[in-house]
Amino acid sequence: MTGILAAAAPIATPHIEYGQLSPMLLVFGLALVGVLVEAFAPRPLRRGLHLVLTLGGLAAAFVLTIVVASSSSVFGHGSPGHVAAEGAVGIDRPTLFIWGTILVLAFVSVLLIAESSHDVSPFAAQAAAVPGSAEEREGLEAGITHTEVYPLTLFAVGGMLLFPASNDLLTMFVALEVLSLPLYLLCGLARRRRLLSQEAAMKYFLLGAFSSAFFLFGIAMLYGFSGSVRLSAIAAAASSNTGSATLLYAGIALLGLGLLFKIGAAPFQSWKPDVYQGAPTPVTALMASCTLVAAFGALFRVFYVAFGQLSWDWRPAMWAVAILTMVVGSIVAVTQTDVKRLLAYSSIAQAGYVLTGVIAASAAGLSASLFYLAAYGVAVIGAFAVVTLVRDQTGEAAHLSRWAGLGRRSPLVAGAFAFFLITFAGIPLTSGFTGKFAVFRAAIAGGALPLVIVGVLSSAILAFPYVRVIVLMFFSDPAPDGPAVIRPSAFTSAAVVVGVLATLVLGLDPQPLLSLANHAATGMFIR
């Protein structure tokens, strides 16, 4: 027995590149610290401690991302990146750009969450007249503080960082669940309209479970095809035509279905309007920005690394999805009377525009898509920040009829919202125009001119509901019992100002961010 043990090969110690993974590890570590704060800190101190940990941690993680991006150990000798954590995580230029984008957007979203967790309704005197349970009326009168939202948000952001960096499918599945499970809980934590919020959380959970199951089935198919879950191994097996083609294409379809669900692309978009409407508005802002960036990052990595040699096979299906997404998002948005559902269908259409960049299957398409995601993410957070300011007796004034005459009651708030709407419409001198121009130009270079024509027509249709809201705010008489615009705190004001300034700067001078996106896309994703 001793001889057998002596002859056995020693167990190799896993090599973990902690420095290169430090932004993601910091976020996860602070999420665990937040759980301890929630368990042991006195209730009056929790919110302040959570704010310091969450905002400070996200800022520190962004700084660490910059340090990693400038590190010679990652990009030395012309290398596009490095495979870390025993090959489970890919640290490359697109990943670091996505990390930086997610962290900035998450920081701004947490400002809204911080405002919401300490908000008091301006209609406290009318709270007793609102139908509902005594608990709901208490929420209107005094506000309910859910400090657990901060560690949940950090766990979700940590999953969002791991999701686009995953270099094998099992790691990507774990990241998908880590980012999704906290979001299911966050969607059900609204203090007002709790039944609607809990319904949204349940819908998101059930449909998310189905999409995760499809994703896992896709992993099983691809493992059966290639004998590995590593993206590079799947790519090698696909390029050498080894294995069953049935397993390969079934795996691509099932894996793509799971990713397209997180993006909210048609025909997998049915959850998005209901969840956006029912979830607390700051959580909706987090999902509309950070989750979209993370999901597209994972889509880029899977289809560019694992299936890059099969672009002629998956591009026709992606064409159909992109066209359906743009058409459904723009046409159905015309019929919406709820402001959050309008922004939800707008988000669906925007995802279709980014898919045109994915279909280009080139460095230019990747660069344009990265820029579009960053620009849209900042603008959509600003739009939802404005939504949190317009209130009536039941909470946020969601129905568009309640926004009539808002330009006379509060010109600054209405002007900011109108500016975000024309950005989504792609009007020149805004970041939306620059982003659409970039993705459409990349798609034309990739031979997708008909897709660009559909995108332009879709943008024209989508402009109608935006203009209708602007006309309603500035050219309609306000109702006598119209909503009030609460005085924004420093947190909400910062979110709106950052959104307006970033949207304006990226429209007037987009070259710095475009250059950064071009640099990120030059090496594409490592294999």
Short mmCIF file of C-alpha atoms in Angstrom, two decimals:
data_model
loop_
_atom_site.label_atom_id
_atom_site.label_comp_id
_atom_site.label_asym_id
_atom_site.label_seq_id
_atom_site.Cartn_x
_atom_site.Cartn_y
_atom_site.Cartn_z
CA MET A 1 0.00 0.00 0.00
CA THR A 2 2.86 2.39 0.84
CA GLY A 3 4.46 1.74 -2.51
CA ILE A 4 1.22 2.44 -4.34
CA LEU A 5 0.78 5.73 -2.50
CA ALA A 6 4.38 6.71 -3.18
CA ALA A 7 3.98 5.99 -6.88
CA ALA A 8 0.77 8.00 -7.14
CA ALA A 9 1.11 11.35 -8.84
CA PRO A 10 0.92 14.34 -6.50
CA ILE A 11 -2.25 16.39 -6.61
CA ALA A 12 -1.57 19.68 -8.35
CA THR A 13 -2.50 22.83 -6.49
CA PRO A 14 -4.97 24.94 -8.48
CA HIS A 15 -3.46 28.19 -9.67
CA ILE A 16 -5.79 31.15 -9.15
CA GLU A 17 -4.79 34.56 -10.51
CA TYR A 18 -6.26 36.58 -7.65
CA GLY A 19 -4.94 39.88 -8.97
CA GLN A 20 -6.64 39.53 -12.34
CA LEU A 21 -9.87 38.37 -10.69
CA SER A 22 -9.72 41.04 -7.97
CA PRO A 23 -12.62 43.25 -9.24
CA MET A 24 -15.02 40.32 -9.23
CA LEU A 25 -13.68 38.85 -5.98
CA LEU A 26 -14.01 42.22 -4.25
CA VAL A 27 -17.68 42.50 -5.21
CA PHE A 28 -18.43 38.97 -3.99
CA GLY A 29 -16.47 39.55 -0.79
CA LEU A 30 -18.34 42.73 0.03
CA ALA A 31 -21.63 40.94 -0.68
CA LEU A 32 -20.71 38.44 2.05
CA VAL A 33 -19.75 41.27 4.38
CA GLY A 34 -23.13 42.84 3.65
CA VAL A 35 -24.84 39.65 4.79
CA LEU A 36 -22.93 39.87 8.09
CA VAL A 37 -23.93 43.52 8.45
CA GLU A 38 -27.56 42.56 7.90
CA ALA A 39 -27.24 39.84 10.56
CA PHE A 40 -25.32 41.62 13.32
CA ALA A 41 -25.42 45.41 12.85
CA PRO A 42 -28.10 47.42 14.70
CA ARG A 43 -31.00 48.36 12.45
CA PRO A 44 -30.39 52.16 12.56
CA LEU A 45 -26.80 51.68 11.35
CA ARG A 46 -27.41 49.18 8.58
CA ARG A 47 -28.31 51.55 5.77
CA GLY A 48 -25.24 53.75 6.28
CA LEU A 49 -22.91 50.76 6.50
CA HIS A 50 -24.42 49.18 3.40
CA LEU A 51 -24.09 52.41 1.42
CA VAL A 52 -20.40 52.71 2.31
CA LEU A 53 -19.73 49.06 1.47
CA THR A 54 -21.75 48.99 -1.74
CA LEU A 55 -20.85 52.32 -3.32
CA GLY A 56 -17.26 52.19 -2.08
CA GLY A 57 -16.88 48.58 -3.19
CA LEU A 58 -18.19 49.24 -6.70
CA ALA A 59 -15.92 52.25 -7.06
CA ALA A 60 -12.92 50.26 -5.83
CA ALA A 61 -13.76 47.38 -8.18
CA PHE A 62 -13.85 49.84 -11.10
CA VAL A 63 -10.39 51.13 -10.12
CA LEU A 64 -9.11 47.56 -9.91
CA THR A 65 -10.53 46.89 -13.38
CA ILE A 66 -8.49 49.80 -14.72
CA VAL A 67 -5.40 48.44 -12.94
CA VAL A 68 -5.93 44.97 -14.41
CA ALA A 69 -6.48 46.45 -17.89
CA SER A 70 -3.15 48.26 -17.69
CA SER A 71 -1.31 45.29 -16.24
CA SER A 72 1.47 43.84 -18.40
CA SER A 73 0.78 40.37 -16.99
CA VAL A 74 -2.53 40.32 -18.89
CA PHE A 75 -1.69 42.14 -22.11
CA GLY A 76 2.04 41.73 -22.34
CA HIS A 77 3.85 40.83 -25.56
CA GLY A 78 0.84 41.59 -27.75
CA SER A 79 -1.41 39.05 -26.04
CA PRO A 80 -5.15 39.86 -26.22
CA GLY A 81 -5.71 38.48 -22.74
CA HIS A 82 -5.25 35.61 -20.33
CA VAL A 83 -7.25 32.55 -19.26
CA ALA A 84 -7.43 32.56 -15.46
CA ALA A 85 -8.69 30.27 -12.69
CA GLU A 86 -7.58 27.03 -14.34
CA GLY A 87 -9.19 28.05 -17.62
CA ALA A 88 -12.60 28.89 -16.18
CA VAL A 89 -12.44 32.67 -16.66
CA GLY A 90 -11.20 34.67 -19.63
CA ILE A 91 -9.62 38.03 -18.81
CA ASP A 92 -9.36 39.92 -22.09
CA ARG A 93 -10.05 43.38 -23.47
CA PRO A 94 -13.78 42.92 -24.22
CA THR A 95 -14.32 41.39 -20.79
CA LEU A 96 -12.62 44.27 -19.01
CA PHE A 97 -14.60 46.82 -21.02
CA ILE A 98 -17.81 45.02 -20.06
CA TRP A 99 -16.70 44.87 -16.42
CA GLY A 100 -16.05 48.59 -16.35
CA THR A 101 -19.42 49.30 -17.97
CA ILE A 102 -21.31 47.08 -15.52
CA LEU A 103 -19.59 48.61 -12.49
CA VAL A 104 -20.31 52.19 -13.58
CA LEU A 105 -23.94 51.39 -14.36
CA ALA A 106 -24.32 49.44 -11.11
CA PHE A 107 -22.91 52.39 -9.13
CA VAL A 108 -25.50 54.75 -10.62
CA SER A 109 -28.27 52.19 -10.09
CA VAL A 110 -27.33 51.82 -6.43
CA LEU A 111 -27.80 55.57 -6.06
CA LEU A 112 -31.44 55.04 -7.02
CA ILE A 113 -31.74 52.03 -4.74
CA ALA A 114 -30.35 54.09 -1.87
CA GLU A 115 -32.94 56.78 -2.55
CA SER A 116 -35.74 54.22 -2.71
CA SER A 117 -34.73 52.51 0.52
CA HIS A 118 -35.15 55.75 2.44
CA ASP A 119 -38.00 57.35 0.50
CA VAL A 120 -41.10 58.86 2.10
CA SER A 121 -44.21 59.37 0.02
CA PRO A 122 -45.29 63.00 -0.48
CA PHE A 123 -48.90 61.80 -0.25
CA ALA A 124 -48.81 60.47 3.31
CA ALA A 125 -51.96 62.32 4.23
CA GLN A 126 -53.93 60.52 1.55
CA ALA A 127 -52.46 57.09 2.35
CA ALA A 128 -55.46 55.99 4.37
CA ALA A 129 -57.71 56.45 1.34
CA VAL A 130 -55.66 54.09 -0.80
CA PRO A 131 -57.28 50.65 -1.08
CA GLY A 132 -55.18 47.77 0.13
CA SER A 133 -53.97 46.10 3.28
CA ALA A 134 -52.89 47.89 6.41
CA GLU A 135 -49.31 46.88 5.66
CA GLU A 136 -49.48 48.55 2.24
CA ARG A 137 -50.93 51.73 3.75
CA GLU A 138 -48.16 51.73 6.34
CA GLY A 139 -45.66 51.56 3.51
CA LEU A 140 -47.19 54.68 1.96
CA GLU A 141 -47.21 56.56 5.23
CA ALA A 142 -43.76 55.90 6.57
CA GLY A 143 -41.77 54.02 3.99
CA ILE A 144 -40.29 50.57 4.50
CA THR A 145 -36.54 50.13 4.48
CA HIS A 146 -35.26 46.92 2.88
CA THR A 147 -31.56 47.05 3.66
CA GLU A 148 -31.11 43.52 2.38
CA VAL A 149 -31.27 44.94 -1.14
CA TYR A 150 -27.62 46.00 -0.91
CA PRO A 151 -25.98 42.55 -0.47
CA LEU A 152 -28.48 41.11 -2.95
CA THR A 153 -27.45 43.77 -5.45
CA LEU A 154 -23.77 43.02 -4.91
CA PHE A 155 -24.34 39.29 -5.44
CA ALA A 156 -26.23 40.07 -8.66
CA VAL A 157 -23.47 42.40 -9.87
CA GLY A 158 -20.84 39.76 -9.05
CA GLY A 159 -22.74 37.26 -11.17
CA MET A 160 -22.97 39.84 -13.95
CA LEU A 161 -19.18 40.20 -13.87
CA LEU A 162 -18.60 36.45 -14.03
CA PHE A 163 -21.22 35.78 -16.72
CA PRO A 164 -19.46 37.43 -19.72
CA ALA A 165 -16.01 36.33 -18.48
CA SER A 166 -16.84 32.62 -18.25
CA ASN A 167 -14.61 30.51 -20.43
CA ASP A 168 -16.51 27.27 -19.95
CA LEU A 169 -20.22 26.61 -19.99
CA LEU A 170 -20.55 25.26 -16.46
CA THR A 171 -18.98 28.40 -15.03
CA MET A 172 -21.32 30.43 -17.22
CA PHE A 173 -24.34 28.51 -15.90
CA VAL A 174 -23.28 29.12 -12.30
CA ALA A 175 -22.83 32.81 -13.09
CA LEU A 176 -26.28 32.90 -14.71
CA GLU A 177 -27.88 31.56 -11.53
CA VAL A 178 -25.84 33.82 -9.26
CA LEU A 179 -27.00 36.93 -11.12
CA SER A 180 -30.59 35.73 -11.56
CA LEU A 181 -31.56 34.52 -8.09
CA PRO A 182 -30.95 37.87 -6.33
CA LEU A 183 -32.88 39.65 -9.09
CA TYR A 184 -35.89 37.38 -8.52
CA LEU A 185 -35.93 38.49 -4.88
CA LEU A 186 -35.28 42.15 -5.65
CA CYS A 187 -38.24 42.24 -8.05
CA GLY A 188 -40.60 41.35 -5.21
CA LEU A 189 -39.47 43.97 -2.69
CA ALA A 190 -41.58 46.93 -3.83
CA ARG A 191 -43.15 48.77 -0.91
CA ARG A 192 -46.13 49.96 -2.94
CA ARG A 193 -48.27 47.79 -5.21
CA ARG A 194 -46.84 44.72 -3.54
CA LEU A 195 -49.13 42.25 -5.26
CA LEU A 196 -47.98 43.51 -8.65
CA SER A 197 -44.35 43.35 -7.51
CA GLN A 198 -44.67 39.81 -6.19
CA GLU A 199 -46.46 38.75 -9.36
CA ALA A 200 -43.57 40.15 -11.40
CA ALA A 201 -41.06 38.29 -9.24
CA MET A 202 -42.96 35.02 -9.67
CA LYS A 203 -43.22 35.43 -13.45
CA TYR A 204 -39.54 36.25 -13.69
CA PHE A 205 -38.62 33.27 -11.53
CA LEU A 206 -40.75 30.74 -13.42
CA LEU A 207 -39.74 31.88 -16.90
CA GLY A 208 -36.13 32.28 -15.77
CA ALA A 209 -36.16 28.69 -14.50
CA PHE A 210 -37.38 27.49 -17.90
CA SER A 211 -34.64 29.44 -19.69
CA SER A 212 -32.00 28.07 -17.29
CA ALA A 213 -33.23 24.55 -18.02
CA PHE A 214 -32.88 25.14 -21.77
CA PHE A 215 -29.41 26.58 -21.17
CA LEU A 216 -28.42 23.49 -19.18
CA PHE A 217 -29.81 21.16 -21.85
CA GLY A 218 -27.73 23.06 -24.39
CA ILE A 219 -24.62 22.49 -22.28
CA ALA A 220 -25.38 18.76 -22.17
CA MET A 221 -25.80 18.64 -25.97
CA LEU A 222 -22.53 20.45 -26.57
CA TYR A 223 -20.72 18.24 -24.07
CA GLY A 224 -22.04 15.22 -25.93
CA PHE A 225 -20.78 16.74 -29.16
CA SER A 226 -17.28 17.77 -28.08
CA GLY A 227 -16.60 15.88 -24.84
CA SER A 228 -15.85 19.17 -23.08
CA VAL A 229 -17.61 22.25 -21.74
CA ARG A 230 -14.64 24.49 -22.53
CA LEU A 231 -15.51 27.02 -25.24
CA SER A 232 -12.19 26.57 -27.02
CA ALA A 233 -12.65 22.78 -27.10
CA ILE A 234 -16.16 23.15 -28.55
CA ALA A 235 -14.78 25.52 -31.20
CA ALA A 236 -12.00 23.05 -32.09
CA ALA A 237 -14.48 20.17 -32.39
CA ALA A 238 -16.81 22.26 -34.55
CA SER A 239 -14.03 23.38 -36.89
CA SER A 240 -12.75 19.81 -37.34
CA ASN A 241 -16.26 18.43 -38.05
CA THR A 242 -15.95 15.76 -35.37
CA GLY A 243 -18.99 14.60 -33.45
CA SER A 244 -22.67 14.62 -34.18
CA ALA A 245 -23.96 17.64 -36.09
CA THR A 246 -27.39 17.08 -34.53
CA LEU A 247 -25.97 17.53 -31.03
CA LEU A 248 -24.02 20.60 -32.15
CA TYR A 249 -26.95 22.46 -33.68
CA ALA A 250 -29.33 21.42 -30.90
CA GLY A 251 -26.81 22.73 -28.37
CA ILE A 252 -26.44 26.03 -30.23
CA ALA A 253 -30.22 26.48 -30.35
CA LEU A 254 -30.82 25.65 -26.68
CA LEU A 255 -27.88 27.69 -25.46
CA GLY A 256 -28.91 30.63 -27.60
CA LEU A 257 -32.47 30.41 -26.26
CA GLY A 258 -31.24 30.77 -22.68
CA LEU A 259 -29.09 33.77 -23.56
CA LEU A 260 -31.74 35.47 -25.69
CA PHE A 261 -34.18 35.19 -22.79
CA LYS A 262 -31.87 37.21 -20.53
CA ILE A 263 -31.56 39.81 -23.28
CA GLY A 264 -35.31 39.95 -23.77
CA ALA A 265 -35.17 39.30 -27.51
CA ALA A 266 -38.35 38.25 -29.30
CA PRO A 267 -39.97 35.76 -29.14
CA PHE A 268 -38.55 35.34 -25.62
CA GLN A 269 -39.49 38.84 -24.43
CA SER A 270 -42.86 38.19 -22.77
CA TRP A 271 -41.44 38.48 -19.24
CA LYS A 272 -39.86 41.87 -19.74
CA PRO A 273 -42.86 44.28 -19.74
CA ASP A 274 -44.52 42.59 -16.76
CA VAL A 275 -41.32 42.44 -14.72
CA TYR A 276 -40.29 46.00 -15.55
CA GLN A 277 -43.74 47.24 -14.58
CA GLY A 278 -44.03 45.33 -11.30
CA ALA A 279 -40.46 45.52 -9.98
CA PRO A 280 -39.29 48.49 -7.90
CA THR A 281 -38.15 51.13 -10.37
CA PRO A 282 -34.50 51.22 -9.16
CA VAL A 283 -34.32 47.44 -9.61
CA THR A 284 -35.84 47.85 -13.07
CA ALA A 285 -33.08 50.36 -13.87
CA LEU A 286 -30.47 47.84 -12.69
CA MET A 287 -31.93 45.11 -14.90
CA ALA A 288 -32.42 47.36 -17.93
CA SER A 289 -28.78 48.42 -17.85
CA CYS A 290 -26.42 45.99 -16.10
CA THR A 291 -28.25 42.74 -16.85
CA LEU A 292 -28.52 43.66 -20.53
CA VAL A 293 -24.78 44.39 -20.73
CA ALA A 294 -23.85 41.14 -18.95
CA ALA A 295 -26.20 39.03 -21.10
CA PHE A 296 -24.87 40.49 -24.33
CA GLY A 297 -21.31 39.98 -23.07
CA ALA A 298 -22.04 36.28 -22.55
CA LEU A 299 -23.71 36.10 -25.97
CA PHE A 300 -20.63 37.66 -27.57
CA ARG A 301 -18.31 35.21 -25.88
CA VAL A 302 -20.33 32.10 -26.73
CA PHE A 303 -21.04 32.93 -30.37
CA TYR A 304 -17.66 34.50 -31.15
CA VAL A 305 -15.46 31.98 -29.31
CA ALA A 306 -17.30 28.66 -29.38
CA PHE A 307 -19.29 29.16 -32.60
CA GLY A 308 -17.16 31.70 -34.43
CA GLN A 309 -16.37 29.21 -37.19
CA LEU A 310 -20.09 28.53 -37.67
CA SER A 311 -21.27 32.09 -38.24
CA TRP A 312 -22.84 31.16 -41.59
CA ASP A 313 -24.93 28.57 -39.75
CA TRP A 314 -26.25 30.66 -36.85
CA ARG A 315 -26.49 34.06 -38.56
CA PRO A 316 -29.76 33.29 -40.46
CA ALA A 317 -31.51 32.39 -37.20
CA MET A 318 -30.07 35.49 -35.55
CA TRP A 319 -31.34 37.57 -38.47
CA ALA A 320 -34.87 36.34 -37.78
CA VAL A 321 -34.56 37.03 -34.05
CA ALA A 322 -33.16 40.54 -34.62
CA ILE A 323 -35.90 41.47 -37.09
CA LEU A 324 -38.66 40.09 -34.86
CA THR A 325 -37.19 41.84 -31.81
CA MET A 326 -37.03 45.25 -33.50
CA VAL A 327 -40.49 44.93 -35.03
CA VAL A 328 -42.23 43.64 -31.89
CA GLY A 329 -40.51 46.17 -29.63
CA SER A 330 -41.34 49.16 -31.80
CA ILE A 331 -44.90 48.29 -32.83
CA VAL A 332 -46.15 47.13 -29.43
CA ALA A 333 -44.57 50.19 -27.78
CA VAL A 334 -47.02 52.35 -29.74
CA THR A 335 -49.97 50.82 -27.85
CA GLN A 336 -48.57 51.25 -24.32
CA THR A 337 -50.17 53.56 -21.75
CA ASP A 338 -47.88 52.69 -18.82
CA VAL A 339 -44.56 54.51 -18.78
CA LYS A 340 -42.57 51.54 -17.45
CA ARG A 341 -44.08 49.17 -20.00
CA LEU A 342 -43.24 51.71 -22.70
CA LEU A 343 -39.62 51.72 -21.57
CA ALA A 344 -39.70 47.91 -21.43
CA TYR A 345 -40.76 47.58 -25.08
CA SER A 346 -38.23 50.26 -25.93
CA SER A 347 -35.58 48.08 -24.27
CA ILE A 348 -36.71 45.13 -26.39
CA ALA A 349 -36.27 47.17 -29.57
CA GLN A 350 -32.86 48.43 -28.40
CA ALA A 351 -31.77 44.82 -27.90
CA GLY A 352 -32.68 44.19 -31.53
CA TYR A 353 -30.43 47.05 -32.63
CA VAL A 354 -27.51 45.60 -30.67
CA LEU A 355 -28.17 42.20 -32.26
CA THR A 356 -27.43 43.78 -35.64
CA GLY A 357 -23.92 44.37 -34.33
CA VAL A 358 -23.69 40.75 -33.18
CA ILE A 359 -24.73 39.56 -36.66
CA ALA A 360 -21.84 41.50 -38.20
CA ALA A 361 -19.55 38.91 -36.53
CA SER A 362 -16.56 41.24 -36.76
CA ALA A 363 -14.39 43.44 -34.56
CA ALA A 364 -16.31 46.47 -35.84
CA GLY A 365 -19.62 44.88 -34.82
CA LEU A 366 -18.27 44.03 -31.38
CA SER A 367 -16.89 47.54 -30.90
CA ALA A 368 -20.16 49.20 -31.97
CA SER A 369 -22.19 46.90 -29.73
CA LEU A 370 -20.01 47.64 -26.71
CA PHE A 371 -20.40 51.38 -27.27
CA TYR A 372 -24.16 51.06 -27.75
CA LEU A 373 -24.58 49.08 -24.53
CA ALA A 374 -22.63 51.62 -22.49
CA ALA A 375 -24.46 54.61 -23.96
CA TYR A 376 -27.92 53.06 -23.65
CA GLY A 377 -27.27 51.82 -20.12
CA VAL A 378 -26.54 55.29 -18.76
CA ALA A 379 -29.54 56.83 -20.54
CA VAL A 380 -32.03 54.20 -19.38
CA ILE A 381 -30.98 54.58 -15.75
CA GLY A 382 -31.54 58.32 -16.07
CA ALA A 383 -35.00 57.71 -17.57
CA PHE A 384 -36.05 55.43 -14.73
CA ALA A 385 -34.63 57.92 -12.23
CA VAL A 386 -37.05 60.52 -13.61
CA VAL A 387 -39.91 58.00 -13.31
CA THR A 388 -39.25 57.70 -9.56
CA LEU A 389 -39.83 61.46 -9.12
CA VAL A 390 -43.38 61.68 -10.51
CA ARG A 391 -45.85 60.57 -7.82
CA ASP A 392 -49.53 60.44 -7.06
CA GLN A 393 -51.59 58.99 -4.19
CA THR A 394 -50.73 55.40 -5.12
CA GLY A 395 -47.00 55.93 -5.52
CA GLU A 396 -45.30 56.43 -8.85
CA ALA A 397 -47.56 57.90 -11.53
CA ALA A 398 -47.25 55.06 -14.00
CA HIS A 399 -50.13 55.81 -16.38
CA LEU A 400 -49.14 58.20 -19.14
CA SER A 401 -52.33 60.25 -18.70
CA ARG A 402 -50.98 61.34 -15.31
CA TRP A 403 -47.96 62.90 -17.05
CA ALA A 404 -50.11 65.44 -18.91
CA GLY A 405 -48.84 68.97 -18.38
CA LEU A 406 -45.76 67.84 -16.50
CA GLY A 407 -43.68 70.32 -18.48
CA ARG A 408 -45.59 73.16 -16.81
CA ARG A 409 -45.39 71.70 -13.31
CA SER A 410 -41.71 70.81 -13.48
CA PRO A 411 -39.91 71.86 -16.69
CA LEU A 412 -36.55 70.42 -15.62
CA VAL A 413 -37.88 66.95 -14.85
CA ALA A 414 -40.00 66.85 -18.01
CA GLY A 415 -37.09 68.20 -20.07
CA ALA A 416 -34.73 65.53 -18.76
CA PHE A 417 -37.23 62.78 -19.56
CA ALA A 418 -37.84 64.21 -23.03
CA PHE A 419 -34.09 64.26 -23.63
CA PHE A 420 -33.80 60.58 -22.74
CA LEU A 421 -36.71 59.75 -25.04
CA ILE A 422 -35.15 61.48 -28.04
CA THR A 423 -31.94 59.61 -27.21
CA PHE A 424 -33.78 56.29 -27.43
CA ALA A 425 -35.26 57.48 -30.73
CA GLY A 426 -31.75 58.04 -32.11
CA ILE A 427 -32.02 61.77 -32.79
CA PRO A 428 -28.66 63.33 -33.87
CA LEU A 429 -26.39 64.93 -31.27
CA THR A 430 -27.33 62.24 -28.72
CA SER A 431 -25.55 59.03 -27.81
CA GLY A 432 -28.47 57.03 -29.23
CA PHE A 433 -27.80 58.34 -32.72
CA THR A 434 -24.09 57.60 -32.47
CA GLY A 435 -24.74 54.07 -31.19
CA LYS A 436 -27.25 53.23 -33.90
CA PHE A 437 -25.01 54.67 -36.59
CA ALA A 438 -22.11 52.53 -35.35
CA VAL A 439 -24.02 49.22 -35.19
CA PHE A 440 -25.80 49.83 -38.49
CA ARG A 441 -22.52 50.69 -40.24
CA ALA A 442 -20.93 47.50 -38.88
CA ALA A 443 -23.94 45.48 -40.05
CA ILE A 444 -23.73 46.96 -43.55
CA ALA A 445 -20.04 46.10 -43.69
CA GLY A 446 -20.98 42.56 -42.68
CA GLY A 447 -23.47 42.23 -45.53
CA ALA A 448 -26.65 42.81 -43.51
CA LEU A 449 -28.08 45.79 -45.39
CA PRO A 450 -31.71 44.46 -45.34
CA LEU A 451 -31.43 44.13 -41.57
CA VAL A 452 -30.31 47.75 -41.31
CA ILE A 453 -33.30 48.87 -43.40
CA VAL A 454 -35.62 47.08 -40.97
CA GLY A 455 -33.77 48.75 -38.09
CA VAL A 456 -34.21 52.22 -39.56
CA LEU A 457 -37.93 51.64 -40.17
CA SER A 458 -38.28 50.27 -36.65
CA SER A 459 -36.60 53.38 -35.25
CA ALA A 460 -39.04 55.57 -37.16
CA ILE A 461 -42.00 53.66 -35.71
CA LEU A 462 -40.54 53.75 -32.21
CA ALA A 463 -40.16 57.52 -32.41
CA PHE A 464 -43.97 57.89 -32.42
CA PRO A 465 -44.65 56.86 -28.80
CA TYR A 466 -41.68 58.96 -27.65
CA VAL A 467 -43.00 62.06 -29.43
CA ARG A 468 -46.48 61.35 -28.06
CA VAL A 469 -45.16 61.44 -24.49
CA ILE A 470 -43.25 64.67 -25.17
CA VAL A 471 -46.38 66.30 -26.61
CA LEU A 472 -48.38 65.06 -23.63
CA MET A 473 -45.94 66.61 -21.16
CA PHE A 474 -45.47 70.00 -22.83
CA PHE A 475 -48.59 70.66 -24.90
CA SER A 476 -51.40 69.28 -22.72
CA ASP A 477 -53.19 70.91 -19.83
CA PRO A 478 -52.33 69.43 -16.41
CA ALA A 479 -55.16 67.73 -14.53
CA PRO A 480 -56.31 69.42 -11.29
CA ASP A 481 -55.43 66.30 -9.32
CA GLY A 482 -52.27 65.68 -11.33
CA PRO A 483 -49.19 64.08 -9.84
CA ALA A 484 -46.60 65.87 -7.77
CA VAL A 485 -42.91 65.94 -8.58
CA ILE A 486 -41.01 65.24 -5.39
CA ARG A 487 -37.85 67.14 -4.65
CA PRO A 488 -35.00 64.82 -5.63
CA SER A 489 -32.32 64.04 -3.11
CA ALA A 490 -28.63 64.09 -3.88
CA PHE A 491 -28.74 60.44 -4.95
CA THR A 492 -31.50 60.76 -7.54
CA SER A 493 -30.20 64.11 -8.71
CA ALA A 494 -26.78 62.56 -9.30
CA ALA A 495 -28.31 59.70 -11.31
CA VAL A 496 -30.29 62.10 -13.53
CA VAL A 497 -27.37 64.49 -14.01
CA VAL A 498 -24.96 61.66 -14.85
CA GLY A 499 -27.46 60.29 -17.38
CA VAL A 500 -28.03 63.65 -19.06
CA LEU A 501 -24.36 64.63 -19.18
CA ALA A 502 -23.15 61.23 -20.37
CA THR A 503 -25.82 61.08 -23.06
CA LEU A 504 -24.99 64.59 -24.24
CA VAL A 505 -21.21 64.10 -24.18
CA LEU A 506 -21.39 60.75 -25.98
CA GLY A 507 -23.56 62.39 -28.62
CA LEU A 508 -21.33 65.44 -29.16
CA ASP A 509 -17.93 63.81 -28.66
CA PRO A 510 -18.21 60.00 -28.77
CA GLN A 511 -14.67 59.41 -29.98
CA PRO A 512 -13.00 58.67 -26.60
CA LEU A 513 -15.45 55.90 -25.73
CA LEU A 514 -15.52 54.66 -29.34
CA SER A 515 -11.72 54.46 -29.33
CA LEU A 516 -11.82 52.54 -26.05
CA ALA A 517 -14.42 50.16 -27.51
CA ASN A 518 -12.33 49.74 -30.67
CA HIS A 519 -9.28 48.94 -28.56
CA ALA A 520 -11.31 46.43 -26.55
CA ALA A 521 -12.52 44.73 -29.73
CA THR A 522 -9.17 44.54 -31.53
CA GLY A 523 -8.15 41.26 -29.91
CA MET A 524 -11.75 39.94 -29.86
CA PHE A 525 -12.22 37.25 -27.19
CA ILE A 526 -9.41 34.89 -26.30
CA ARG A 527 -9.86 31.20 -27.01
#
